Structures are given as C-alpha cells and as structure tokens.
mmCIF file of C-alpha atoms and ligand atoms in Angstrom:
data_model
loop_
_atom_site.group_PDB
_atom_site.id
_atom_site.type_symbol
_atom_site.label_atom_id
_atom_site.label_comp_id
_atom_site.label_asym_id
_atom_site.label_seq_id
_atom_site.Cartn_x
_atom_site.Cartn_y
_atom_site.Cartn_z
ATOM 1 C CA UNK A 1 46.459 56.002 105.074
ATOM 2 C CA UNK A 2 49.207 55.215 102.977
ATOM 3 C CA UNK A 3 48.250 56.510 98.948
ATOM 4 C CA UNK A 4 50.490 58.248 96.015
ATOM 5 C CA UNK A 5 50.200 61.517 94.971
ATOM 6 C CA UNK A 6 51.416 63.712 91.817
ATOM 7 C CA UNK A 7 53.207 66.775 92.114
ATOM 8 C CA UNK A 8 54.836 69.245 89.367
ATOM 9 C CA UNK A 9 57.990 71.658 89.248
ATOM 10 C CA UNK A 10 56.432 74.201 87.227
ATOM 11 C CA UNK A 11 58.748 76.418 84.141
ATOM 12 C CA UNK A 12 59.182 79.025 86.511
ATOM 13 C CA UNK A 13 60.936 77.229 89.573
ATOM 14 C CA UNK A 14 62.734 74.783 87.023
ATOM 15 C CA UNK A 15 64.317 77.785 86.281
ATOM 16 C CA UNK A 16 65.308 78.728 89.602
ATOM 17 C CA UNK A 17 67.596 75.236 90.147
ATOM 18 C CA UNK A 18 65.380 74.264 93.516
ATOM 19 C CA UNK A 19 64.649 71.109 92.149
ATOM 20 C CA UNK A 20 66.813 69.390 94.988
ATOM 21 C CA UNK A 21 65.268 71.291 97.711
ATOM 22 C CA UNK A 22 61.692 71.314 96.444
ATOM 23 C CA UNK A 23 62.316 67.408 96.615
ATOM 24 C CA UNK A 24 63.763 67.604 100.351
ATOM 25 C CA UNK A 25 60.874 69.715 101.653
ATOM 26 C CA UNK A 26 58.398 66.467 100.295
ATOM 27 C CA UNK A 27 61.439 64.176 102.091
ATOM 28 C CA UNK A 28 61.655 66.024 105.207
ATOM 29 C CA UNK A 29 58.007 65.804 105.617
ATOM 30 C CA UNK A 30 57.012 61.725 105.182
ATOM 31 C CA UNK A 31 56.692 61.829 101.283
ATOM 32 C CA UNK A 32 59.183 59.140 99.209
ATOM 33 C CA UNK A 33 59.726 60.098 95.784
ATOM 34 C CA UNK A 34 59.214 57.018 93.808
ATOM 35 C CA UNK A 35 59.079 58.140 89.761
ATOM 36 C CA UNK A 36 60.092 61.230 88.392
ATOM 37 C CA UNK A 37 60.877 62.438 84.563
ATOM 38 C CA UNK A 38 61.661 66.141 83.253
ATOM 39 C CA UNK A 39 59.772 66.765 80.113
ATOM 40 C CA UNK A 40 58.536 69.598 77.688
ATOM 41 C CA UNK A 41 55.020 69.527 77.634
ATOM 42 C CA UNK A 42 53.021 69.837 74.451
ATOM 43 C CA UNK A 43 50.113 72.110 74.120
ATOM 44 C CA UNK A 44 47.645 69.269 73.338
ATOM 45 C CA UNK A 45 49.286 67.824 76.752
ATOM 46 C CA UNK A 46 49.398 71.082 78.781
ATOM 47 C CA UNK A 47 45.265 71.717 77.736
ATOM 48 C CA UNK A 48 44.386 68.327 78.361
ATOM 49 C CA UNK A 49 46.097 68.319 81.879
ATOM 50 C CA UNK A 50 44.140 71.263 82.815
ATOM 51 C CA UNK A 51 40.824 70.637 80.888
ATOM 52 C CA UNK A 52 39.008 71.300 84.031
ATOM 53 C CA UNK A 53 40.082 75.237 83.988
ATOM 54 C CA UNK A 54 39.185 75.130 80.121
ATOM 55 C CA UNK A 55 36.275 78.221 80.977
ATOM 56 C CA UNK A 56 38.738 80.018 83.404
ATOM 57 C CA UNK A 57 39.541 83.342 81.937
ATOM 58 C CA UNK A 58 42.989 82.248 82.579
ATOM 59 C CA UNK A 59 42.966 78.783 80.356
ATOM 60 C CA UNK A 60 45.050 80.169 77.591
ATOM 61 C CA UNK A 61 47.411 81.772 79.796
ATOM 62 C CA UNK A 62 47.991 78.642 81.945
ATOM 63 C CA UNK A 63 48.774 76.322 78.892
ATOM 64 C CA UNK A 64 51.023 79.223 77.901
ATOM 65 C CA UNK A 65 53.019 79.044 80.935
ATOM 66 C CA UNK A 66 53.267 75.318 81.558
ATOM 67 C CA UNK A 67 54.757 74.676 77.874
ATOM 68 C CA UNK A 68 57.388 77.405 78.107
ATOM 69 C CA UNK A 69 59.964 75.460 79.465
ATOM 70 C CA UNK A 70 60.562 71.935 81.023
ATOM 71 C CA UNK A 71 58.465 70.934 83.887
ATOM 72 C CA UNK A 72 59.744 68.173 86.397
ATOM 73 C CA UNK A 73 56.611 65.430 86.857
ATOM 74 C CA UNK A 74 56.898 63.148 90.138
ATOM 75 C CA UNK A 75 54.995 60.330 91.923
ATOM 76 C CA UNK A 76 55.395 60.779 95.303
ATOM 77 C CA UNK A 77 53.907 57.763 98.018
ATOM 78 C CA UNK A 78 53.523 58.545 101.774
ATOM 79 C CA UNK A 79 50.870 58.500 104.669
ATOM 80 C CA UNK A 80 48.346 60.623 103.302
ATOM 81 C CA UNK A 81 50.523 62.150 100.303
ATOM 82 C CA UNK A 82 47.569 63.899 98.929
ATOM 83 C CA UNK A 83 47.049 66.580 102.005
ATOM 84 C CA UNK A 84 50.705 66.385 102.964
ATOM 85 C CA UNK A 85 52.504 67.454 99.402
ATOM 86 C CA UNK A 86 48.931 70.145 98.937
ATOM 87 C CA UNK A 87 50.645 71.751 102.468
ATOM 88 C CA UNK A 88 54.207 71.855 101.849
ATOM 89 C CA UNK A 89 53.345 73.617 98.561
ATOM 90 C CA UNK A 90 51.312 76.352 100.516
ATOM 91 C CA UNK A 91 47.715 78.404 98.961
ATOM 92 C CA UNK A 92 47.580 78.057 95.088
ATOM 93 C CA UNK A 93 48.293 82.107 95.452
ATOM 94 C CA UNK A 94 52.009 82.752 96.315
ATOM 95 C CA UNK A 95 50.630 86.256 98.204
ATOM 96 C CA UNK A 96 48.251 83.899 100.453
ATOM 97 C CA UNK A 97 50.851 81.100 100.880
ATOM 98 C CA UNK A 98 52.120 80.247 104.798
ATOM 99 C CA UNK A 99 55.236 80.926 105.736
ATOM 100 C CA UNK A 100 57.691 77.940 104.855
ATOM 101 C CA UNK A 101 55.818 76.592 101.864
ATOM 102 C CA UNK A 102 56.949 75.842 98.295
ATOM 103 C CA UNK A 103 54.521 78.492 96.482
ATOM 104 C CA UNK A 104 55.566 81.308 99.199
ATOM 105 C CA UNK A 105 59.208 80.643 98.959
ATOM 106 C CA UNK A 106 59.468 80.307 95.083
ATOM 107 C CA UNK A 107 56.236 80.866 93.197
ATOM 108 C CA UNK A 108 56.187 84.581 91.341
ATOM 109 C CA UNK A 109 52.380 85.481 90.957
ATOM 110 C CA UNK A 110 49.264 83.187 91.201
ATOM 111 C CA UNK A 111 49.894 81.609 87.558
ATOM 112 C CA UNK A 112 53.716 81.058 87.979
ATOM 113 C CA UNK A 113 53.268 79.514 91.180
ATOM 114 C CA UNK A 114 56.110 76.702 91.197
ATOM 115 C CA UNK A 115 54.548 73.658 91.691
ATOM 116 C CA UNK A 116 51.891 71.465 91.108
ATOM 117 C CA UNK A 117 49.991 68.801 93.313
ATOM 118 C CA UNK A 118 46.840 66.712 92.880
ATOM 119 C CA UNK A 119 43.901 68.093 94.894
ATOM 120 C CA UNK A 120 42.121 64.868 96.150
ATOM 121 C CA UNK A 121 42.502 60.955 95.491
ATOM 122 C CA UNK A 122 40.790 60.736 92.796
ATOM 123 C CA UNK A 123 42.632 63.638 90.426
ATOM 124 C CA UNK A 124 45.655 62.107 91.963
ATOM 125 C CA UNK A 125 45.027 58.901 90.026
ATOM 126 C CA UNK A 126 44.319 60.399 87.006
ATOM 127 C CA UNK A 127 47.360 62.965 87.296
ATOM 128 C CA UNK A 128 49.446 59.718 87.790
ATOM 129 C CA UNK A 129 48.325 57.774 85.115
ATOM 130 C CA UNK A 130 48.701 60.664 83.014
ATOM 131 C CA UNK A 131 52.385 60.503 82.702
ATOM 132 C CA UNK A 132 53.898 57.743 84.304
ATOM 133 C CA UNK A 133 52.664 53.752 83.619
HETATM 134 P P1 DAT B 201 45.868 74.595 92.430
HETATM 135 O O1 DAT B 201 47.046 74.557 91.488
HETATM 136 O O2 DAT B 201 46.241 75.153 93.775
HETATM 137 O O3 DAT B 201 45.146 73.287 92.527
HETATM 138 P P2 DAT B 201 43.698 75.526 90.742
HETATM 139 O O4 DAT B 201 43.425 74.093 90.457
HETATM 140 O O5 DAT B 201 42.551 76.373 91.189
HETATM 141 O O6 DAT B 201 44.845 75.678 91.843
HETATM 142 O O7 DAT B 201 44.318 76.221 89.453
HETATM 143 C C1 DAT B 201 45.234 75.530 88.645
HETATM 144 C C2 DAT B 201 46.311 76.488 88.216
HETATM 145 O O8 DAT B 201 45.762 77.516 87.416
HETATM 146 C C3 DAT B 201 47.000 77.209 89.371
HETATM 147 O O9 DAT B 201 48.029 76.438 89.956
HETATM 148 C C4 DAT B 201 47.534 78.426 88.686
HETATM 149 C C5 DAT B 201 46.435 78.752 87.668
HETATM 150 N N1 DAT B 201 45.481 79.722 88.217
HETATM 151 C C6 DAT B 201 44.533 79.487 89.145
HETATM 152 N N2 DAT B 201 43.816 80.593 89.419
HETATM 153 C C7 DAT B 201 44.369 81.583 88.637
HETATM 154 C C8 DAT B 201 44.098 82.980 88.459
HETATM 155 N N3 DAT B 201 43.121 83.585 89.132
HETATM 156 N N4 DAT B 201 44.850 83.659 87.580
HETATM 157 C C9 DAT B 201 45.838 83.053 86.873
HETATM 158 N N5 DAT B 201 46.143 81.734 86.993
HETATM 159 C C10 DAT B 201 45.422 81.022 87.866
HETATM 160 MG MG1 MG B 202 44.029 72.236 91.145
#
C-alpha cells in the first residue's frame, strides 16, 4: 500500500555529514523523499514531539538531546513507507540494531541513536503534520 511516512536525522548523525547517505539507504530501498527542512528544534517543540515518553525516566534527557543541534525532518512516500523506513533504521537500540541499518551504522548509544521514524500510520500522520503543511 502506497502511504507517507516521517523520518528524522537526529543532532548526533547531523553531525557526522551522512545526511546524503542516510537519504540513499531510504532511495535504494523504494522510499521517495518528497519534503525535507533542517531546523533547530525548540524545547516546547522537542517535548511536545515526544509527549508520549513524558513519564520515561529518560524524558528530560531526550528533549535535551534533540535540541542540541539541528535535526534534518523529511516526508518520505513509498509502498508501505511506514515498515520500510522503521527497517532501514534498524532496533531503536544501536547495540540490538541488524547489520546494515541506519541506527547500527551511525547511532552512538540508545538515546543518540541517529534517526527518527514514525512507528505506525497513525503517528505517521501526526509526525507529518507536525512540521510540514
Ligand atoms: P523509537 O525511536 O525506536 O520509536 P521509542 O519510541 O521507544 O523508540 O523511544 C523514542 C526515543 O527515546 C528513542 O529513539 C531514543 C529514546 N529512548 C528510548 N528508550 C530509551 C532509553 N531506555 N534510554 C534513553 N533513551 C531512550
Ligand atoms: Mg517511537
């Protein structure tokens, strides 16, 4: 089923200049990038984005990270784009991530784990309406 999907180059990766091959892994595997903006996020933006971890012991920690430098925020469209950009970035834990994925290749601990990507359809339509029109 064709759908849209949001991913995320987190502070940590944006730092690494992978931004062009974090894009061709989503190419190379079906998903067309079709809006994309670098931005600083705010706190207010960063804790609102994440409100659903707001009783995690790792909340503050999260916001902390994801407003200390630029993040890249893209739409991405493709047969199912939800699954398919959640398996090129690999297990939310770098350690546990396959072989080949984004979070494996580039992500530095379970909270600086380089990228971002909607979870299901639903998130993924909020996530997109959340920064782009
Ligand atoms: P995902 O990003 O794979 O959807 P999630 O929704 O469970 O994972 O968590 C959102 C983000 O919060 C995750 O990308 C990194 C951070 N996070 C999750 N679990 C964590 C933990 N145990 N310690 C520190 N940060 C964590
Ligand atoms: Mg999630």
């Amino acid at each position: 089923m064709m759908e849209r999907t949001f991913g995320m180059i987190k502070p940590n990766a944006m730092n690494k200049n992978i931004i062009g091959e974090i894009i061709k892994r989503a190419e190379s595997n079906g998903l067309k990038l079709i809006e994309a903006k670098i931005k600083q996020l705010t706190t207010d933006e960063a804790k609102l984005f994440y409100l659903e971890h707001k009783e995690r012991p790792f909340y503050d920690e999260l916001v902390t990270f994801m407003t200390s430098g630029p993040v890249m925020v893209m739409a991405f469209e493709g047969e199912n784009a939800v699954d398919v950009w959640r398996t090129v970035m690999g297990h939310t834990d770098p350690a546990q991530a396959e072989a080949g994925t984004i979070r494996k290749d580039f992500g530095d601990s379970i909270g600086e784990n380089a990228a971002h990507g909607s979870d299901a359809p639903g998130s993924a339509k909020r996530e997109l309406s959340f920064f782009f029109e």
